Short mmCIF file of N, CA and C in Angstrom, two decimals:
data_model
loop_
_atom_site.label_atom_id
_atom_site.label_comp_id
_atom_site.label_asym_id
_atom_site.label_seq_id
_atom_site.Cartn_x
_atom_site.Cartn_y
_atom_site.Cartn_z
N UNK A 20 -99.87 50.10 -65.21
CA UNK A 20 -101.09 49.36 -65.44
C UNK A 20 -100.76 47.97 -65.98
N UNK A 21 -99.84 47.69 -66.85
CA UNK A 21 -99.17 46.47 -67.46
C UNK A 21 -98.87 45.79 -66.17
N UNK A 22 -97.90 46.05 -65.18
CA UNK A 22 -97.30 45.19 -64.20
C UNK A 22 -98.89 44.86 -63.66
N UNK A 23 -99.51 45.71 -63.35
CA UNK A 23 -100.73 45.47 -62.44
C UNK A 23 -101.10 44.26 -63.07
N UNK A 24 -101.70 44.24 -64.37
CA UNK A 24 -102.27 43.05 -65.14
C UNK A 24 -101.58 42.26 -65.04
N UNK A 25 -100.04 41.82 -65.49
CA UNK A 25 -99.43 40.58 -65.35
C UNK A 25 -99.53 40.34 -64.03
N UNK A 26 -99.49 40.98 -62.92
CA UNK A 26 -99.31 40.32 -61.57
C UNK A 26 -101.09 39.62 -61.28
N UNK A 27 -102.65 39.99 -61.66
CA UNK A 27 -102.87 40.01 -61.46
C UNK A 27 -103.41 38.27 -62.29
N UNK A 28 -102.62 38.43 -63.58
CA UNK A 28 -102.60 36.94 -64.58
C UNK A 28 -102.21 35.78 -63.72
N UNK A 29 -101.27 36.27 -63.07
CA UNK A 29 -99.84 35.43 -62.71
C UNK A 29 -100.89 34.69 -61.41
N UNK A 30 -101.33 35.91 -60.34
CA UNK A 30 -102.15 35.30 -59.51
C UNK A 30 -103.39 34.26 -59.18
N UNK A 31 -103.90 34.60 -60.98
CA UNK A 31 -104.77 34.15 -61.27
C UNK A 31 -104.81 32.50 -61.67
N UNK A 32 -103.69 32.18 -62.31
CA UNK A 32 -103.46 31.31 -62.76
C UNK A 32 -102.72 30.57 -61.49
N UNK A 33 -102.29 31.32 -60.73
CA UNK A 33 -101.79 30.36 -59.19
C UNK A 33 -102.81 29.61 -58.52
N UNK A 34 -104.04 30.76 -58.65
CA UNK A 34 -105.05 30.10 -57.29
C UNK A 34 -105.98 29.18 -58.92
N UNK A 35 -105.98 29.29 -59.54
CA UNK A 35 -106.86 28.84 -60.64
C UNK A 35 -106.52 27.23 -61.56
N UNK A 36 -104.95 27.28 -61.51
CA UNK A 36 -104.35 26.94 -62.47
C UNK A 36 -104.72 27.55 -63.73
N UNK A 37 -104.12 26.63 -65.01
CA UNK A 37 -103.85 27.21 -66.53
C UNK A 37 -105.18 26.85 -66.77
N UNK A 38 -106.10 26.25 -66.83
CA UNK A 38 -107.23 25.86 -67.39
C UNK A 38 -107.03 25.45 -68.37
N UNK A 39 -106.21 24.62 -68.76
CA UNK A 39 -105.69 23.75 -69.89
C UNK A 39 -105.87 22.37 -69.69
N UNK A 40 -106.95 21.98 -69.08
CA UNK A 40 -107.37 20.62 -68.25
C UNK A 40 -106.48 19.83 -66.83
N UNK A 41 -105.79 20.81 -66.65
CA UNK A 41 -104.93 20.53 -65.67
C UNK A 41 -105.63 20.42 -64.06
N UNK A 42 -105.96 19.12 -63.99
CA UNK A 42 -106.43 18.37 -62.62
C UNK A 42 -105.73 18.82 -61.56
N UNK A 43 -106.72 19.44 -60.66
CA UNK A 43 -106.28 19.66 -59.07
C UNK A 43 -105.73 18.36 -58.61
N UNK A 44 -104.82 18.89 -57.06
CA UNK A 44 -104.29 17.99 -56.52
C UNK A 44 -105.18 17.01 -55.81
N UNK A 45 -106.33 18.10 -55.44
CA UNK A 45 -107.73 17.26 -54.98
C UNK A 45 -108.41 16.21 -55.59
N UNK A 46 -108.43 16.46 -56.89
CA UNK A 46 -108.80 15.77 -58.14
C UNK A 46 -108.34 14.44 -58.22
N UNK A 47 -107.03 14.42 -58.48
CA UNK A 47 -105.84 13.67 -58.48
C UNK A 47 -105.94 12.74 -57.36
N UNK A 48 -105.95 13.22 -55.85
CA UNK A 48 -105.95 12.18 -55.06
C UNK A 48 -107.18 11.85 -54.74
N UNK A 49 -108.60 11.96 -54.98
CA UNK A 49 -110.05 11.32 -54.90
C UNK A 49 -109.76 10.20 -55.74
N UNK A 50 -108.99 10.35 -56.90
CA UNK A 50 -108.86 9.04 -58.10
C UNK A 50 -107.76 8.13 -57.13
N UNK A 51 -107.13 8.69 -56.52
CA UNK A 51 -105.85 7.63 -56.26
C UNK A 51 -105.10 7.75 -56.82
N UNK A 52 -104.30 8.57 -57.79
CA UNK A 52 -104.14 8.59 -58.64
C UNK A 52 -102.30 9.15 -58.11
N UNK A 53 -101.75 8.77 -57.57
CA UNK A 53 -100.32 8.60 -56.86
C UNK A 53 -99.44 9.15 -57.63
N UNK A 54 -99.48 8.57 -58.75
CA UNK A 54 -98.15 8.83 -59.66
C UNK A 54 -98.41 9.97 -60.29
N UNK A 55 -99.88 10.15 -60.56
CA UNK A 55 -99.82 12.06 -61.47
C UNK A 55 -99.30 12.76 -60.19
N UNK A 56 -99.93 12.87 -58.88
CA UNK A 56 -99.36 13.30 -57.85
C UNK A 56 -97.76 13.49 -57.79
N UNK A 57 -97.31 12.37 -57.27
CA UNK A 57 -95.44 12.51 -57.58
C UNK A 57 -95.09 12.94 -58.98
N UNK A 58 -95.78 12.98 -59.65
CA UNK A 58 -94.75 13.74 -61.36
C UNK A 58 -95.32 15.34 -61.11
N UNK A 59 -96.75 15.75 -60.27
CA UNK A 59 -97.12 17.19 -60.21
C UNK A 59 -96.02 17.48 -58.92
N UNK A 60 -95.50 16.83 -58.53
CA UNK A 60 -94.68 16.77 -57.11
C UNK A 60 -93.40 17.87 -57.69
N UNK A 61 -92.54 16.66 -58.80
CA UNK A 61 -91.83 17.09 -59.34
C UNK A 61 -91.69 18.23 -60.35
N UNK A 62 -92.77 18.56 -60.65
CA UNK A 62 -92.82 19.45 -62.03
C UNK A 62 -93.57 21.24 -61.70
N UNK A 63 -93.34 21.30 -60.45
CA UNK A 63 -94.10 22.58 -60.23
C UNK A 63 -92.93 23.50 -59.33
N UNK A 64 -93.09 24.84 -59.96
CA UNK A 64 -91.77 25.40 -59.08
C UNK A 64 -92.89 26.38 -57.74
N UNK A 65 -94.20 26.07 -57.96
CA UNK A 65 -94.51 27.02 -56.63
C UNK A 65 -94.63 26.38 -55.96
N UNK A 66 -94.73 26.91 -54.37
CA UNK A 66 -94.42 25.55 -53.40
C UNK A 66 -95.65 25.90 -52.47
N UNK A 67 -97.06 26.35 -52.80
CA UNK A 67 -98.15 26.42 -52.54
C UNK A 67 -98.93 25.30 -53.41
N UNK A 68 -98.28 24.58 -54.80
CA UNK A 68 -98.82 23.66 -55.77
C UNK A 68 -98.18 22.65 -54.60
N UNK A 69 -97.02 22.50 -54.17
CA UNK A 69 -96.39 21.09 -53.88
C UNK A 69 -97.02 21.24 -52.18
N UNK A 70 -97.30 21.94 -51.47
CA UNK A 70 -97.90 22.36 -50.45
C UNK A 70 -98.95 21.28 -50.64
N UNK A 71 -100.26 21.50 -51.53
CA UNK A 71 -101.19 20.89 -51.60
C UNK A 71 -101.17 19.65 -51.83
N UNK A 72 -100.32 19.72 -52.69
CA UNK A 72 -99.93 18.10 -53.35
C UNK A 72 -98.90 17.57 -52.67
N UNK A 73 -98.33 17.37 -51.47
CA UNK A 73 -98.09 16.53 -50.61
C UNK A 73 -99.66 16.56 -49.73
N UNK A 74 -100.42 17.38 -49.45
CA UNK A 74 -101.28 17.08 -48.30
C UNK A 74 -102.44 16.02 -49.36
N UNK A 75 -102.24 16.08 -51.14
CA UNK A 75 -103.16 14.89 -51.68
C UNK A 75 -102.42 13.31 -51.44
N UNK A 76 -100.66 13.90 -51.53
CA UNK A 76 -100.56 12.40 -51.81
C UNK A 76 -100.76 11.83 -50.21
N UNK A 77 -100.81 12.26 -48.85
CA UNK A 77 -101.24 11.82 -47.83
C UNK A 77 -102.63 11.15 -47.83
N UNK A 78 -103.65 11.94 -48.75
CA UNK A 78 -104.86 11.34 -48.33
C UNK A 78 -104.71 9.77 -49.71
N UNK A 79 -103.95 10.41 -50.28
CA UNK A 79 -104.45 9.26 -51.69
C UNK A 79 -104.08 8.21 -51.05
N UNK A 80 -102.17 8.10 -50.70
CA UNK A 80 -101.99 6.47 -49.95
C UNK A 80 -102.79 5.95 -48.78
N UNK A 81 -102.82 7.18 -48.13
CA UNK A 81 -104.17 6.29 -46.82
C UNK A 81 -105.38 5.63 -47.26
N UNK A 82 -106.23 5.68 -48.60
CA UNK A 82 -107.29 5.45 -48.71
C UNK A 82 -106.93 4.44 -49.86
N UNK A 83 -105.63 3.85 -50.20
CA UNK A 83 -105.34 2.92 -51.00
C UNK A 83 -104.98 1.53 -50.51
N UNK A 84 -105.32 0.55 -51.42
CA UNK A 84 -104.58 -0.80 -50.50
C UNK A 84 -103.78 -1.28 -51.23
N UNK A 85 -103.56 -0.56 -51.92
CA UNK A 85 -102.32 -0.51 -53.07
C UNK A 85 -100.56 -0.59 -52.32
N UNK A 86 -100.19 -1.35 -51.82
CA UNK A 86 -98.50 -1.19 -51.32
C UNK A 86 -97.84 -0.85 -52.44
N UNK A 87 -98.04 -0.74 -53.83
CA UNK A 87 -96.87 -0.14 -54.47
C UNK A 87 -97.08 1.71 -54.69
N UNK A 88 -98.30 1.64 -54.47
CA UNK A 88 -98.69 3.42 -54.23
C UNK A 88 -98.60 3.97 -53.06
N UNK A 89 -98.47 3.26 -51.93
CA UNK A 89 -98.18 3.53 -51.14
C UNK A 89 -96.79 3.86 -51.01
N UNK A 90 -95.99 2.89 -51.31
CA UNK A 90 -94.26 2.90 -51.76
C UNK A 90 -94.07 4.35 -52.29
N UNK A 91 -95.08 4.41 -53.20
CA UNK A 91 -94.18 5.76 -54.51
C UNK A 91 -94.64 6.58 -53.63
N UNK A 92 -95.86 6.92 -52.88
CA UNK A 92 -96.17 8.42 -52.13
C UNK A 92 -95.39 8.38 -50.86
N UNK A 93 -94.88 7.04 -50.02
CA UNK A 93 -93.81 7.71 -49.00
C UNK A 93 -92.38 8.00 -49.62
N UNK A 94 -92.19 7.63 -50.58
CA UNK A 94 -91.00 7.94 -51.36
C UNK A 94 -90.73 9.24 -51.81
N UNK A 95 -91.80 9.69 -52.55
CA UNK A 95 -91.90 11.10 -52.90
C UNK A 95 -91.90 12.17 -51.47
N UNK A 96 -92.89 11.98 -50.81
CA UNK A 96 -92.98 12.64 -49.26
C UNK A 96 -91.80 12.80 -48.63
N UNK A 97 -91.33 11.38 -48.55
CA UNK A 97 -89.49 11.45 -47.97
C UNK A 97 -88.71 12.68 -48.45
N UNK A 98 -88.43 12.40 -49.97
CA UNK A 98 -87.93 13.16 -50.83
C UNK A 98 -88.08 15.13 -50.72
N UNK A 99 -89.65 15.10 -50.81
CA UNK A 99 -90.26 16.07 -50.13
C UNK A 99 -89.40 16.93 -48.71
N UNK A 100 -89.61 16.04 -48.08
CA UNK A 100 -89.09 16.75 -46.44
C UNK A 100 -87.54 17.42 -46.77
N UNK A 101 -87.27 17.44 -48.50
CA UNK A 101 -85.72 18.29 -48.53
C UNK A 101 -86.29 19.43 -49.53
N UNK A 102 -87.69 20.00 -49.12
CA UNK A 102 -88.39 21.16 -50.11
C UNK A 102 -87.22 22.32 -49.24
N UNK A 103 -87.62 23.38 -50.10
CA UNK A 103 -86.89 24.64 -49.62
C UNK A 103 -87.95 25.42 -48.90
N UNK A 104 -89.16 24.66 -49.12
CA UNK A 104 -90.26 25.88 -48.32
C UNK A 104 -90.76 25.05 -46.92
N UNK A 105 -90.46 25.55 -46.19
CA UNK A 105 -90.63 24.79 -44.72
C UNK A 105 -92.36 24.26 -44.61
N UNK A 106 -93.53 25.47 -45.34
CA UNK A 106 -94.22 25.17 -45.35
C UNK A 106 -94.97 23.69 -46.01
N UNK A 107 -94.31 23.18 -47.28
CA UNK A 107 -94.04 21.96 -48.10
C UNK A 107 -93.52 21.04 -46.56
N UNK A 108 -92.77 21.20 -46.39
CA UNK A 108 -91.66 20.43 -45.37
C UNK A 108 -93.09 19.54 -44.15
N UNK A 109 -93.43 20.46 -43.57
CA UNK A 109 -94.15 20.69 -42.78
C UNK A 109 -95.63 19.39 -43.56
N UNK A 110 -96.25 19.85 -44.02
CA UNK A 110 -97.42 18.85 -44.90
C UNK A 110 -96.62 17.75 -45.84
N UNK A 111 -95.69 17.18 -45.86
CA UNK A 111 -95.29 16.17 -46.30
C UNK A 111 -94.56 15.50 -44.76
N UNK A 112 -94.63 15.76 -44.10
CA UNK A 112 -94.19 15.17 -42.40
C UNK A 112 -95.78 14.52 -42.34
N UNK A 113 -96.66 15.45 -42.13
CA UNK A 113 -98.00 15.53 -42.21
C UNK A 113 -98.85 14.32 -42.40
N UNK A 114 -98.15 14.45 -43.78
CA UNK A 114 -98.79 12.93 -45.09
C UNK A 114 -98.20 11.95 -44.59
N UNK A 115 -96.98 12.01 -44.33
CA UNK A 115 -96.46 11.06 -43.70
C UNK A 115 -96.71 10.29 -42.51
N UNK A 116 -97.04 11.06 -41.76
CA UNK A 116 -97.73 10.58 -39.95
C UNK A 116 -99.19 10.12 -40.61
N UNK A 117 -99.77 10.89 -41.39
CA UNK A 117 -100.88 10.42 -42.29
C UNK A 117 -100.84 9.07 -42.55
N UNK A 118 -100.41 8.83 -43.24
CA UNK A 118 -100.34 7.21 -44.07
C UNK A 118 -99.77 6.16 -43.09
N UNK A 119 -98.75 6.74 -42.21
CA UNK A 119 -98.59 5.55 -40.88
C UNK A 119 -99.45 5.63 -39.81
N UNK A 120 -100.71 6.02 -40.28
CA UNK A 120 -102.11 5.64 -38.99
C UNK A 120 -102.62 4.81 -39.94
N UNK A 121 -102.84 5.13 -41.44
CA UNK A 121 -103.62 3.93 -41.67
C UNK A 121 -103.12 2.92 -42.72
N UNK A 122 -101.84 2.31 -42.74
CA UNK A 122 -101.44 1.23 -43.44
C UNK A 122 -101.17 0.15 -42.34
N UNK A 123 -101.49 -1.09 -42.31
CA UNK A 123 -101.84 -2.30 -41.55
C UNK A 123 -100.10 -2.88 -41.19
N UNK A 124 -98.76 -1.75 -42.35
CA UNK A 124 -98.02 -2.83 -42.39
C UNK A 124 -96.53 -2.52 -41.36
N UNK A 125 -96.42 -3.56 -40.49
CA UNK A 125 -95.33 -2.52 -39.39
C UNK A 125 -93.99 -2.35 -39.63
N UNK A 126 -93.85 -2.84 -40.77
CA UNK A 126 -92.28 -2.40 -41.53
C UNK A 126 -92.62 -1.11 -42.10
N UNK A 127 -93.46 -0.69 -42.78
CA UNK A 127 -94.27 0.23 -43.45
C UNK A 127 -93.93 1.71 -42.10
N UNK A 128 -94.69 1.04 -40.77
CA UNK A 128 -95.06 2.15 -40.06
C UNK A 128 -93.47 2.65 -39.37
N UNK A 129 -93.06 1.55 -39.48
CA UNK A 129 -91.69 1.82 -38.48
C UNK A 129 -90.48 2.51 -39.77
N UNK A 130 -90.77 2.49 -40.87
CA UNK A 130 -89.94 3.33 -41.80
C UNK A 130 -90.71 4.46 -41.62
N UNK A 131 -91.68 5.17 -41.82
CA UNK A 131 -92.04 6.54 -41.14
C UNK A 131 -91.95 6.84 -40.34
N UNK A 132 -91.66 5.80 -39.19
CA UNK A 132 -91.48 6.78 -37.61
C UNK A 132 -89.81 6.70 -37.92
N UNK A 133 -89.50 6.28 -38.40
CA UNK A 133 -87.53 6.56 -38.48
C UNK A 133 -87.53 8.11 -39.11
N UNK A 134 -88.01 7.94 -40.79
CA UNK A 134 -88.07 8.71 -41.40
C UNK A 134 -87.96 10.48 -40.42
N UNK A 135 -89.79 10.30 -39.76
CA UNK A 135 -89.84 11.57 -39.18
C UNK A 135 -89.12 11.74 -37.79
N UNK A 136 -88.67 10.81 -37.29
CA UNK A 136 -87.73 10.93 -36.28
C UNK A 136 -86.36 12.01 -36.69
N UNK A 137 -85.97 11.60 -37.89
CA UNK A 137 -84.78 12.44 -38.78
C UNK A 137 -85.27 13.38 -38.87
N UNK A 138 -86.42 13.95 -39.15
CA UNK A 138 -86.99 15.47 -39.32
C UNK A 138 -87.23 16.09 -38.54
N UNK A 139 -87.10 15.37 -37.26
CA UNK A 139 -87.18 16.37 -36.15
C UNK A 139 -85.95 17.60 -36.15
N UNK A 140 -84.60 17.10 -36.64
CA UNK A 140 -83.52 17.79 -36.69
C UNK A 140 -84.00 19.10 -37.86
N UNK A 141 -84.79 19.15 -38.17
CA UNK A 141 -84.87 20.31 -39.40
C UNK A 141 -84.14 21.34 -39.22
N UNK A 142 -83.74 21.89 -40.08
CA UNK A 142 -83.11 23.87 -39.92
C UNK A 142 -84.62 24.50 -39.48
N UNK A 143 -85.81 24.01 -39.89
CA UNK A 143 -86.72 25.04 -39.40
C UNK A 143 -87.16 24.68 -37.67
N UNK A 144 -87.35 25.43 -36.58
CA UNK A 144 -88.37 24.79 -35.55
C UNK A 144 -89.44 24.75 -35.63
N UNK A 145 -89.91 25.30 -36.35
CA UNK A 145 -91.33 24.66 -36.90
C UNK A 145 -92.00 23.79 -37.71
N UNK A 146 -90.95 23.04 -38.66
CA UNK A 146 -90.82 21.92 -39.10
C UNK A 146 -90.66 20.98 -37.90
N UNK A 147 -90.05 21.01 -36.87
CA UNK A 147 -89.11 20.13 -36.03
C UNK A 147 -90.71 19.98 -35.19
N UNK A 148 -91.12 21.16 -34.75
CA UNK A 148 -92.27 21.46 -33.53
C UNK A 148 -93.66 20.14 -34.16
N UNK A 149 -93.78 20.67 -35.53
CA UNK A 149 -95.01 19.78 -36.23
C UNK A 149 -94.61 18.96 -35.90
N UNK A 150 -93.74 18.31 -36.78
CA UNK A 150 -93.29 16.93 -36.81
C UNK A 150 -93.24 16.40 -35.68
N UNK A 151 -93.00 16.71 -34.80
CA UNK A 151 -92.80 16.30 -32.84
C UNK A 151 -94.22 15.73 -32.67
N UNK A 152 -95.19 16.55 -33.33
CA UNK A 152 -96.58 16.30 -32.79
C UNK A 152 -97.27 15.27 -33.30
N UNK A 153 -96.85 15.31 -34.49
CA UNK A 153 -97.46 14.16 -35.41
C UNK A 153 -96.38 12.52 -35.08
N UNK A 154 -95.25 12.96 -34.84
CA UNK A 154 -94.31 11.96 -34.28
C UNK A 154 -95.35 11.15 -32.99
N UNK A 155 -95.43 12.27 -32.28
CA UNK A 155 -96.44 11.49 -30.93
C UNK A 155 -97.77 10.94 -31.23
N UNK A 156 -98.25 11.51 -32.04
CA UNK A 156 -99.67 10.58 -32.18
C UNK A 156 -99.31 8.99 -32.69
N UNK A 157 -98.46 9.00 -34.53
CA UNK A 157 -97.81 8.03 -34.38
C UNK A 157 -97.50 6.84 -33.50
N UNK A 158 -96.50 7.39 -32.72
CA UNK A 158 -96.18 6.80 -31.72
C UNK A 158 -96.89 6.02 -30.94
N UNK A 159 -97.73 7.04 -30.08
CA UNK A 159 -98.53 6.44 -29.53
C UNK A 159 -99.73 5.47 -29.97
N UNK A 160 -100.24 5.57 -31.17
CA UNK A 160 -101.21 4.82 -32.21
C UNK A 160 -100.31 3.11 -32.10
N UNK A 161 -99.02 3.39 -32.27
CA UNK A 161 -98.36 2.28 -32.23
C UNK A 161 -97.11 1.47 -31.15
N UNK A 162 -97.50 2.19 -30.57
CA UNK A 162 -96.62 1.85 -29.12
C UNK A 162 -95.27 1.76 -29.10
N UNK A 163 -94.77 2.72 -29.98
CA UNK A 163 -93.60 2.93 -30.13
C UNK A 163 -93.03 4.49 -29.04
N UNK A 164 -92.66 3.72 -28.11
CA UNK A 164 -92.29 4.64 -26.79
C UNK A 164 -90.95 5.48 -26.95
N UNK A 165 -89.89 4.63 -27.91
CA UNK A 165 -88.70 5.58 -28.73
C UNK A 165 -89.33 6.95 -29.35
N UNK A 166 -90.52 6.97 -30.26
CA UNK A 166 -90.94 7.60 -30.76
C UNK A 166 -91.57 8.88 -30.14
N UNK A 167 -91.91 8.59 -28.81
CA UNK A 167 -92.66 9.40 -28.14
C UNK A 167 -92.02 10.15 -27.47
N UNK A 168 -90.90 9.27 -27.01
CA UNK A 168 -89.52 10.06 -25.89
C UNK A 168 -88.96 11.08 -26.96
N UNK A 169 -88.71 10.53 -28.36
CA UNK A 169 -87.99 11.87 -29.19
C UNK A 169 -88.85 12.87 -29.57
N UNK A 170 -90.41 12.90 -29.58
CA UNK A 170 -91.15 13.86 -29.78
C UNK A 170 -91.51 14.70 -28.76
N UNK A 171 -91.29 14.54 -27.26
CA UNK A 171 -91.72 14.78 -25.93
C UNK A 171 -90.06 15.76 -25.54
N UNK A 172 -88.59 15.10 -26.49
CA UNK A 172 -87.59 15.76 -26.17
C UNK A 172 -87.65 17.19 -27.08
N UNK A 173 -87.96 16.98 -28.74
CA UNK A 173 -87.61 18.17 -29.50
C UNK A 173 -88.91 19.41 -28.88
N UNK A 174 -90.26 18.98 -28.43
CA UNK A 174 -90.66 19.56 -28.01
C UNK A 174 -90.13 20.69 -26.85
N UNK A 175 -89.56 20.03 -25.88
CA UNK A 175 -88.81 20.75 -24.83
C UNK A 175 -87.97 21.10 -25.53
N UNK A 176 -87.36 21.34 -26.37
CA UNK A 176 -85.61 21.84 -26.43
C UNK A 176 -86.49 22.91 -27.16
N UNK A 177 -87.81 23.01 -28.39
CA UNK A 177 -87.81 24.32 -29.05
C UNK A 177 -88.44 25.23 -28.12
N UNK A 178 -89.27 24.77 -27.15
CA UNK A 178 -90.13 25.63 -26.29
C UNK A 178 -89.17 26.43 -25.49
N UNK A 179 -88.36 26.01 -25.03
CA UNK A 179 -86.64 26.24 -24.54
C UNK A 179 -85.88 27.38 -24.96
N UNK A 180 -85.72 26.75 -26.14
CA UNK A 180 -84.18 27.57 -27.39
C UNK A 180 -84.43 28.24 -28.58
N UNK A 181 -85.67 27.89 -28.56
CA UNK A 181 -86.21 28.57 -30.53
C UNK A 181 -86.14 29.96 -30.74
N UNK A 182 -85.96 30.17 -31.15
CA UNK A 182 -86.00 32.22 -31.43
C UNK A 182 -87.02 32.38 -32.20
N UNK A 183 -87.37 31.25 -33.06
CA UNK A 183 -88.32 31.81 -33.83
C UNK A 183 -89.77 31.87 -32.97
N UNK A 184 -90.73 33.03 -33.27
CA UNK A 184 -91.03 33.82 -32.01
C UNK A 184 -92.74 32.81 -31.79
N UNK A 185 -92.95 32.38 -32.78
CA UNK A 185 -94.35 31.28 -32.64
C UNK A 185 -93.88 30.39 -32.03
N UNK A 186 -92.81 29.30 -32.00
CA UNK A 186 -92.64 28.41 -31.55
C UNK A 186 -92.70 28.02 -30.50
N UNK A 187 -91.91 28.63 -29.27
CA UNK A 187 -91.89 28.67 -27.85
C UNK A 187 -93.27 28.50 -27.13
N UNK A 188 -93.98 29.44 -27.60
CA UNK A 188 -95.66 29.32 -26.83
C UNK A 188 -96.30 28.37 -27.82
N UNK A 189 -96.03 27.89 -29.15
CA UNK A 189 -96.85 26.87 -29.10
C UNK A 189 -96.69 25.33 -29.01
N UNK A 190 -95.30 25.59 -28.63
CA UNK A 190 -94.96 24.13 -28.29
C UNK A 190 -94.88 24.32 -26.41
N UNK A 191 -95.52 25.25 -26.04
CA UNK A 191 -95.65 25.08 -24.85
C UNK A 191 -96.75 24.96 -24.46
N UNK A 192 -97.85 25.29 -25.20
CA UNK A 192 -99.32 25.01 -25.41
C UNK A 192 -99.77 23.24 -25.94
N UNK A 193 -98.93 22.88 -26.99
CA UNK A 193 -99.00 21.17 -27.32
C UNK A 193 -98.58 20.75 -26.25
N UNK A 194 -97.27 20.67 -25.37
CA UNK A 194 -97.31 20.05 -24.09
C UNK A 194 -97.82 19.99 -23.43
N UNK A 195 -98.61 20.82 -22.74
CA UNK A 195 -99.53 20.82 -21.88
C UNK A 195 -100.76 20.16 -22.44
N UNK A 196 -101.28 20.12 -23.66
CA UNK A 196 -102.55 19.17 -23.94
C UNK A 196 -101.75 17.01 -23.78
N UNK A 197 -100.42 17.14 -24.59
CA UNK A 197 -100.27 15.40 -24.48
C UNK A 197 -100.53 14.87 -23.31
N UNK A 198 -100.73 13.81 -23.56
CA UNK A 198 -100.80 12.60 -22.08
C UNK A 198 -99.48 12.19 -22.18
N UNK A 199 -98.89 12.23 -21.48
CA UNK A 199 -96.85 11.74 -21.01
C UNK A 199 -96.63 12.23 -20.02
N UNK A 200 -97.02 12.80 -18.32
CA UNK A 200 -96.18 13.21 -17.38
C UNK A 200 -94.83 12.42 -16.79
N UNK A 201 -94.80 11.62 -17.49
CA UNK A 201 -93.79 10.93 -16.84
C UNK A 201 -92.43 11.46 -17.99
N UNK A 202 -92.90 11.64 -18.93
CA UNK A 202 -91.77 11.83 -20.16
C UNK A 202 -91.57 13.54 -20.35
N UNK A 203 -92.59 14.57 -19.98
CA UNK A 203 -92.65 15.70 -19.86
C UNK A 203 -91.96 15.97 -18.92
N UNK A 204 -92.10 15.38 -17.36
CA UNK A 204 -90.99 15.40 -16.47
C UNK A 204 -89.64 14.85 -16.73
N UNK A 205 -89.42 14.15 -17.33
CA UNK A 205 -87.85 13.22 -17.60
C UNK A 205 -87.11 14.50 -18.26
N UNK A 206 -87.59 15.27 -19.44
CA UNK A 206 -87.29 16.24 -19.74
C UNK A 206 -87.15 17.92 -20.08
N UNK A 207 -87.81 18.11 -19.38
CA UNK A 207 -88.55 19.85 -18.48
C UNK A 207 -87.28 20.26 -17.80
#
């Protein structure tokens, strides 16, 4: 009955937090509020807290015109894409393709399409598969045709080679919705 209760504390306080005034990640990024974000980034060992809080610091820098908050949330995000939970991995790619649709600045956009270009290589294929997808919108938002050819390639190679057993059909399902026959054929 003891284990029952602590597990049921433990849970509680996951989906709840401590109720010790401790601001959601939601909270946090409606204010803009970047930097509590990157220090909740750093300071949380569940990776359902940093889960969320990469998908705040995506919305916080997009809706800022702040370039030095912008700086600290692709910095942290970067940083991010070396979480141990693929799912983290995955929503900080996310935030990332996020914030390079809406910052005006093309040094800005072209360090995130490098950035997630590198993440296509992930150990996960489903890190690699997202990122491919969000790589192409990117891309295409900005006419960066490098960008599109490497999201149009990792696509084919996981639909291909992946073992892991989601991947194959749904990166064979995203291909078939993009607009690229010419780049779907180059590599099919």
């Amino acid at each position: 009955m003891r284990q029952f209760a602590l597990l049921t504390m433990g849970f509680l306080i996951a989906v709840l937090g401590t109720g010790c005034g401790e601001k959601s990640a939601t909270d946090l990024s409606e204010k803009g509020d970047v930097s509590a974000l990157t220090k909740r980034m750093s300071n949380t060992t569940w990776s359902a807290t940093r889960r969320d809080t990469a998908i705040a610091l995506g919305k916080a820098a997009s809706n800022t015109k702040s370039s030095k908050k912008v700086a600290e949330a692709i910095k942290t995000l970067t940083e991010t894409l070396e979480d141990h939970s693929w799912e983290v991995r995955v929503e900080a790619a996310r935030s990332l393709a996020q914030i390079g649709q809406a910052v005006d600045d093309p040094g800005v956009v072209k360090q995130i399409i490098q950035t997630l270009t590198d993440t296509l290589d992930d150990k996960s294929d489903r890190v690699g598969m997202l990122t491919a997808i969000e790589l192409f919108a990117l891309g295409t938002a900005n006419g960066d045709e490098t960008a599109r050819r490497a999201s149009i390639k990792k696509l084919v190679a996981v639909k291909n080679d992946s073992t892991d057993p989601y991947v194959p059909a749904a990166a064979a399902e995203r291909l078939e919705k993009l607009d690229a026959p010419e780049l779907k054929a180059e590599f099919e």
